[in-house]
């Protein structure tokens, strides 16, 4: 088998596909509240499940409530909050719970990351995005980001219009690992940034440690170039690229197309992983890591371990949350490389 190179691909993604693909990623395609395994030492995880189940029940009630008649009065459905916000650290199962809420809610509904939502607005235009999403009962936004003021204002304005049109909202974000003891650190930031929408959201704190690291080793040692090439050659659906070449290629592909870049890929192989020095390049790698993680693509790589791919300076900077999430996910995918070949 001859592996192909991601650098040879230049996908074109129509706006209609962006809308149609607003569903939980394959990793979370079959999850439910019942399949979420709360940490027995973390009561907040049990409470979050209960609150979200009640939120879903309210949405189901609204979908089955009889319509108002001229000849009969019907009791209105319980008002409840317009949105819920899951506040917690990495790997405590926020995306699992968000996807479970999506699965438990009748359609029409949409699920996407903050970045995917901003990409959708860019593709459709603001007014068309409002019109398209206003027909939905629920919009789930994973990994809400507060580090770009322009995008935050854009999405906050969009959500305000959607709430006016009756759309229910659910969102997640991340508290920095060293801020977990400071109560509602992320929730306070989130509610401040969305300003007028704050009153519509009920924040739910979810404490716990990263499940990907529970009892598991840190980043596995990298392979040799020869081992990477050999494994790629015997793996169906393998992509094989130089890390440097792939990073250069990402600069000419819009991030909204990184998912399409991975169409039909079953495993990713990279030669020569090394620390990323440029911030723009690092942020593109974060988006690619998210899309690979969504698709559960094992990553077999040579070079430095993935927990060394971002410099200490970057990990202390304004995009720290993104980089730590990417490291967590890349390390998980690197562990999965043991299943390849």
Coordinates of C-alpha atoms in Angstrom, one line a residue:
X1 CA 0.0 0.0 0.0
X2 CA 1.2 3.4 -0.9
X3 CA 0.4 6.2 1.6
X4 CA -0.7 9.5 0.2
X5 CA 0.3 13.0 1.4
X6 CA -2.0 15.5 3.0
X7 CA 0.1 18.2 1.3
X8 CA -1.2 17.0 -2.1
X9 CA -4.8 17.9 -1.1
X10 CA -6.5 21.2 -1.6
X11 CA -10.1 20.5 -0.6
X12 CA -13.0 22.8 -1.6
X13 CA -15.9 22.8 0.9
X14 CA -19.2 24.3 0.0
X15 CA -21.1 26.2 2.7
X16 CA -23.9 23.6 2.6
X17 CA -21.5 21.0 3.8
X18 CA -20.4 23.2 6.7
X19 CA -24.1 23.3 7.9
X20 CA -24.7 19.6 7.3
X21 CA -21.6 18.6 9.2
X22 CA -22.7 20.5 12.4
X23 CA -23.1 17.3 14.3
X24 CA -21.0 15.7 17.1
X25 CA -17.7 14.3 15.8
X26 CA -17.4 10.5 15.2
X27 CA -15.7 10.1 18.6
X28 CA -19.0 11.2 20.2
X29 CA -21.5 9.9 17.7
X30 CA -23.0 7.3 20.1
X31 CA -22.5 8.8 23.5
X32 CA -25.3 9.4 26.0
X33 CA -25.8 10.5 29.6
X34 CA -25.8 6.8 30.5
X35 CA -22.4 6.2 28.9
X36 CA -20.8 9.1 30.8
X37 CA -18.8 7.7 33.8
X38 CA -18.6 10.3 36.5
X39 CA -15.6 10.3 38.8
X40 CA -16.9 9.0 42.2
X41 CA -14.8 11.6 44.0
X42 CA -16.3 14.5 42.0
X43 CA -20.0 15.3 43.0
X44 CA -20.1 18.1 40.4
X45 CA -19.9 15.6 37.6
X46 CA -23.1 13.8 38.9
X47 CA -24.8 17.2 39.3
X48 CA -24.0 18.2 35.8
X49 CA -25.5 15.0 34.3
X50 CA -28.7 15.6 36.3
X51 CA -29.0 19.3 35.3
X52 CA -28.4 18.5 31.6
X53 CA -30.9 15.7 31.6
X54 CA -33.5 18.1 33.0
X55 CA -32.5 20.7 30.3
X56 CA -33.0 18.0 27.6
X57 CA -36.3 17.0 29.1
X58 CA -37.5 20.6 28.9
X59 CA -36.6 20.7 25.2
X60 CA -38.4 17.4 24.6
X61 CA -41.4 18.8 26.4
X62 CA -41.4 21.9 24.2
X63 CA -41.3 19.7 21.1
X64 CA -44.3 17.6 22.1
X65 CA -46.4 20.3 23.8
X66 CA -49.7 20.9 22.0
X67 CA -50.0 24.1 20.0
X68 CA -52.1 26.9 21.3
X69 CA -55.7 26.8 20.0
X70 CA -58.4 29.5 19.7
X71 CA -60.8 27.2 21.6
X72 CA -58.5 25.8 24.3
X73 CA -55.8 27.2 26.6
X74 CA -52.7 25.2 27.0
X75 CA -50.2 25.6 29.9
X76 CA -46.9 27.1 28.7
X77 CA -43.8 25.0 28.9
X78 CA -41.5 25.7 31.9
X79 CA -39.3 28.7 30.9
X80 CA -36.0 27.5 32.2
X81 CA -32.7 29.0 31.1
X82 CA -32.0 29.7 27.4
X83 CA -28.5 28.2 27.8
X84 CA -26.2 26.1 29.9
X85 CA -22.4 26.6 30.2
X86 CA -20.1 23.7 31.2
X87 CA -17.2 25.1 33.1
X88 CA -14.2 22.9 33.8
X89 CA -10.7 21.7 33.0
X90 CA -9.4 19.4 30.3
X91 CA -10.6 15.9 29.9
X92 CA -13.4 15.9 32.5
X93 CA -16.0 14.9 29.9
X94 CA -17.5 18.3 28.9
X95 CA -17.7 17.4 25.2
X96 CA -19.2 14.0 26.1
X97 CA -21.9 15.7 28.1
X98 CA -22.5 18.3 25.4
X99 CA -22.9 15.6 22.7
X100 CA -25.1 13.6 25.0
X101 CA -27.4 16.7 25.3
X102 CA -27.4 17.0 21.5
X103 CA -28.4 13.3 21.1
X104 CA -31.1 13.6 23.7
X105 CA -32.7 16.6 22.1
X106 CA -35.2 16.5 19.1
X107 CA -34.1 18.3 16.0
X108 CA -33.5 20.5 14.1
X109 CA -30.2 21.0 16.1
X110 CA -26.6 21.8 15.4
X111 CA -23.3 21.0 17.1
X112 CA -19.9 22.6 16.4
X113 CA -16.8 24.1 17.9
X114 CA -16.5 27.9 18.4
X115 CA -14.0 27.9 15.4
X116 CA -16.4 26.0 13.2
X117 CA -19.2 28.5 14.1
X118 CA -17.1 31.5 13.2
X119 CA -16.1 29.7 9.9
X120 CA -19.8 29.1 9.2
X121 CA -20.6 32.8 9.6
X122 CA -17.7 33.6 7.4
X123 CA -19.0 31.3 4.7
X124 CA -22.6 32.2 4.8
X125 CA -22.5 35.8 6.0
X126 CA -24.0 37.0 9.3
X127 CA -27.6 37.4 8.2
X128 CA -27.7 34.1 6.4
X129 CA -26.2 32.3 9.4
X130 CA -28.8 33.8 11.7
X131 CA -31.6 32.7 9.3
X132 CA -30.1 29.2 8.9
X133 CA -29.6 28.6 12.6
X134 CA -32.8 30.2 13.8
X135 CA -34.7 27.2 12.6
X136 CA -32.9 25.0 15.1
X137 CA -34.1 24.0 18.5
X138 CA -30.6 23.7 20.0
X139 CA -27.2 25.0 19.2
X140 CA -24.2 23.3 21.0
X141 CA -20.9 25.2 21.0
X142 CA -17.8 23.2 22.1
X143 CA -14.6 25.0 23.2
X144 CA -15.9 28.5 23.4
X145 CA -12.9 30.8 23.0
X146 CA -12.4 34.1 24.7
X147 CA -8.9 35.0 23.3
X148 CA -10.1 36.8 20.1
X149 CA -12.2 39.8 21.0
X150 CA -13.5 40.2 17.5
X151 CA -14.7 36.7 17.2
X152 CA -16.1 36.8 20.7
X153 CA -18.2 39.8 19.9
X154 CA -19.3 38.3 16.6
X155 CA -20.5 35.1 18.2
X156 CA -22.1 36.9 21.1
X157 CA -24.1 39.0 18.7
X158 CA -25.1 35.9 16.8
X159 CA -26.2 34.1 19.9
X160 CA -28.2 37.1 21.0
X161 CA -30.2 37.0 17.7
X162 CA -30.7 33.2 18.1
X163 CA -32.0 33.5 21.6
X164 CA -34.5 36.1 20.5
X165 CA -35.7 33.6 17.9
X166 CA -36.1 30.9 20.5
X167 CA -33.0 28.8 20.0
X168 CA -31.6 27.1 23.2
X169 CA -27.9 27.2 23.7
X170 CA -25.2 25.0 25.3
X171 CA -21.5 25.7 25.5
X172 CA -18.3 24.5 26.9
X173 CA -14.9 26.1 27.5
X174 CA -11.8 25.3 29.5
X175 CA -10.5 26.5 32.8
X176 CA -6.7 26.5 33.0
X177 CA -5.3 23.6 35.0
X178 CA -3.7 25.9 37.5
X179 CA -6.9 27.9 37.9
X180 CA -9.2 25.0 38.9
X181 CA -9.1 26.0 42.6
X182 CA -10.4 29.5 41.8
X183 CA -14.1 28.6 41.5
X184 CA -15.8 30.2 38.6
X185 CA -12.8 31.5 36.8
X186 CA -13.7 30.5 33.3
X187 CA -17.5 31.0 33.9
X188 CA -16.9 34.6 35.0
X189 CA -14.9 35.3 31.9
X190 CA -17.4 33.6 29.7
X191 CA -20.4 35.4 31.2
X192 CA -18.6 38.8 31.1
X193 CA -17.7 38.4 27.4
X194 CA -21.2 37.5 26.3
X195 CA -22.5 40.5 28.2
X196 CA -26.3 40.7 27.5
X197 CA -26.6 37.0 27.1
X198 CA -25.2 36.2 30.6
X199 CA -28.6 36.1 32.3
X200 CA -29.7 33.4 29.9
X201 CA -26.9 30.9 30.9
X202 CA -26.8 28.6 33.8
X203 CA -23.1 27.8 34.5
X204 CA -22.3 24.3 35.6
X205 CA -19.0 23.6 37.3
X206 CA -17.4 20.2 36.4
X207 CA -14.3 19.4 38.5
X208 CA -11.9 16.5 38.0
X209 CA -8.7 15.5 36.4
X210 CA -8.0 14.9 32.7
X211 CA -9.5 11.4 32.0
X212 CA -6.9 10.9 29.2
X213 CA -4.2 11.0 31.9
X214 CA -5.8 8.9 34.6
X215 CA -3.3 6.2 35.2
X216 CA -1.8 6.6 31.8
X217 CA 1.8 7.6 30.9
X218 CA 2.7 10.9 29.4
X219 CA 3.6 11.3 25.7
X220 CA 5.0 8.1 24.4
X221 CA 8.5 8.1 22.9
X222 CA 8.5 8.9 19.2
X223 CA 9.3 6.4 16.5
X224 CA 12.3 6.5 14.1
X225 CA 11.8 7.8 10.5
X226 CA 12.3 4.3 9.2
X227 CA 9.6 2.9 11.5
X228 CA 7.2 5.6 10.5
X229 CA 7.7 4.9 6.8
X230 CA 7.3 1.1 7.3
X231 CA 4.1 1.4 9.3
X232 CA 2.6 3.8 6.9
X233 CA 3.4 1.4 4.0
X234 CA 1.4 -1.4 5.6
X235 CA -1.6 0.7 6.8
X236 CA -4.7 1.2 4.7
X237 CA -5.8 4.8 4.4
X238 CA -2.5 6.1 5.7
X239 CA -1.3 9.7 5.1
X240 CA 2.5 10.3 5.3
X241 CA 4.0 13.7 5.5
X242 CA 7.0 15.6 6.6
X243 CA 6.0 17.7 9.7
X244 CA 7.6 20.8 8.2
X245 CA 5.9 20.4 4.8
X246 CA 2.5 19.8 6.4
X247 CA 2.7 22.9 8.5
X248 CA 3.6 24.9 5.4
X249 CA 0.6 23.4 3.6
X250 CA -1.8 24.4 6.4
X251 CA -0.9 28.0 5.8
X252 CA -2.6 27.8 2.3
X253 CA -5.6 25.8 3.4
X254 CA -8.4 27.6 5.2
X255 CA -9.0 26.1 8.7
X256 CA -12.6 25.4 7.8
X257 CA -11.3 22.9 5.3
X258 CA -9.0 20.9 7.7
X259 CA -11.7 18.4 8.3
X260 CA -12.1 17.8 4.5
X261 CA -8.3 17.5 4.3
X262 CA -8.7 14.4 6.4
X263 CA -11.5 12.8 4.3
X264 CA -10.9 9.0 4.0
X265 CA -7.8 9.1 6.2
X266 CA -7.6 6.3 8.7
X267 CA -4.2 7.0 10.3
X268 CA -1.7 9.9 10.2
X269 CA 2.0 9.4 9.9
X270 CA 4.5 12.3 10.4
X271 CA 8.2 12.5 10.0
X272 CA 10.4 14.9 11.9
X273 CA 8.0 16.5 14.5
X274 CA 9.8 19.4 16.1
X275 CA 8.9 22.4 18.3
X276 CA 6.8 25.0 16.6
X277 CA 8.2 28.5 17.0
X278 CA 5.7 30.7 15.1
X279 CA 2.4 31.6 16.8
X280 CA 0.3 31.5 13.6
X281 CA 1.7 28.1 12.6
X282 CA 1.0 26.8 16.1
X283 CA -2.6 27.9 16.0
X284 CA -3.1 26.2 12.7
X285 CA -1.7 23.0 14.2
X286 CA -4.2 23.3 17.1
X287 CA -7.1 23.3 14.6
X288 CA -5.6 20.3 12.8
X289 CA -5.2 18.4 16.1
X290 CA -8.8 19.1 16.9
X291 CA -10.0 17.7 13.6
X292 CA -7.7 14.6 13.9
X293 CA -9.0 14.0 17.5
X294 CA -12.6 14.4 16.3
X295 CA -12.0 11.6 13.8
X296 CA -10.0 9.4 16.2
X297 CA -7.1 9.2 13.9
X298 CA -4.0 7.6 15.4
X299 CA -0.8 9.6 14.9
X300 CA 2.5 7.8 14.4
X301 CA 5.4 10.2 14.4
X302 CA 9.2 10.6 14.6
X303 CA 11.0 13.6 16.1
X304 CA 10.2 15.1 19.5
X305 CA 7.3 13.9 21.7
X306 CA 4.1 15.9 21.3
X307 CA 4.3 17.3 24.8
X308 CA 7.3 19.2 23.6
X309 CA 5.8 20.6 20.4
X310 CA 4.9 24.0 21.9
X311 CA 7.5 26.1 23.7
X312 CA 7.3 27.1 27.3
X313 CA 6.8 30.7 26.2
X314 CA 3.8 29.7 24.2
X315 CA 2.4 27.7 27.0
X316 CA 2.6 30.8 29.3
X317 CA 1.0 33.1 26.7
X318 CA -2.5 34.2 25.8
X319 CA -3.3 31.0 23.8
X320 CA -2.2 28.7 26.6
X321 CA -5.6 27.0 26.8
X322 CA -5.5 26.1 23.1
X323 CA -2.0 24.7 23.3
X324 CA -2.6 22.6 26.4
X325 CA -5.8 21.1 24.8
X326 CA -3.8 20.3 21.6
X327 CA -1.0 18.6 23.6
X328 CA -3.6 16.6 25.5
X329 CA -5.2 15.4 22.3
X330 CA -2.1 14.8 20.3
X331 CA -0.7 12.7 23.2
X332 CA -3.9 10.7 23.2
X333 CA -3.6 10.1 19.4
X334 CA 0.0 9.2 19.7
X335 CA -0.8 6.5 22.3
X336 CA -3.3 5.1 19.8
X337 CA -0.5 4.7 17.3
X338 CA 0.4 1.4 19.1
X339 CA -2.8 0.0 17.6
X340 CA -1.6 0.7 14.0
X341 CA 0.1 -1.8 11.9

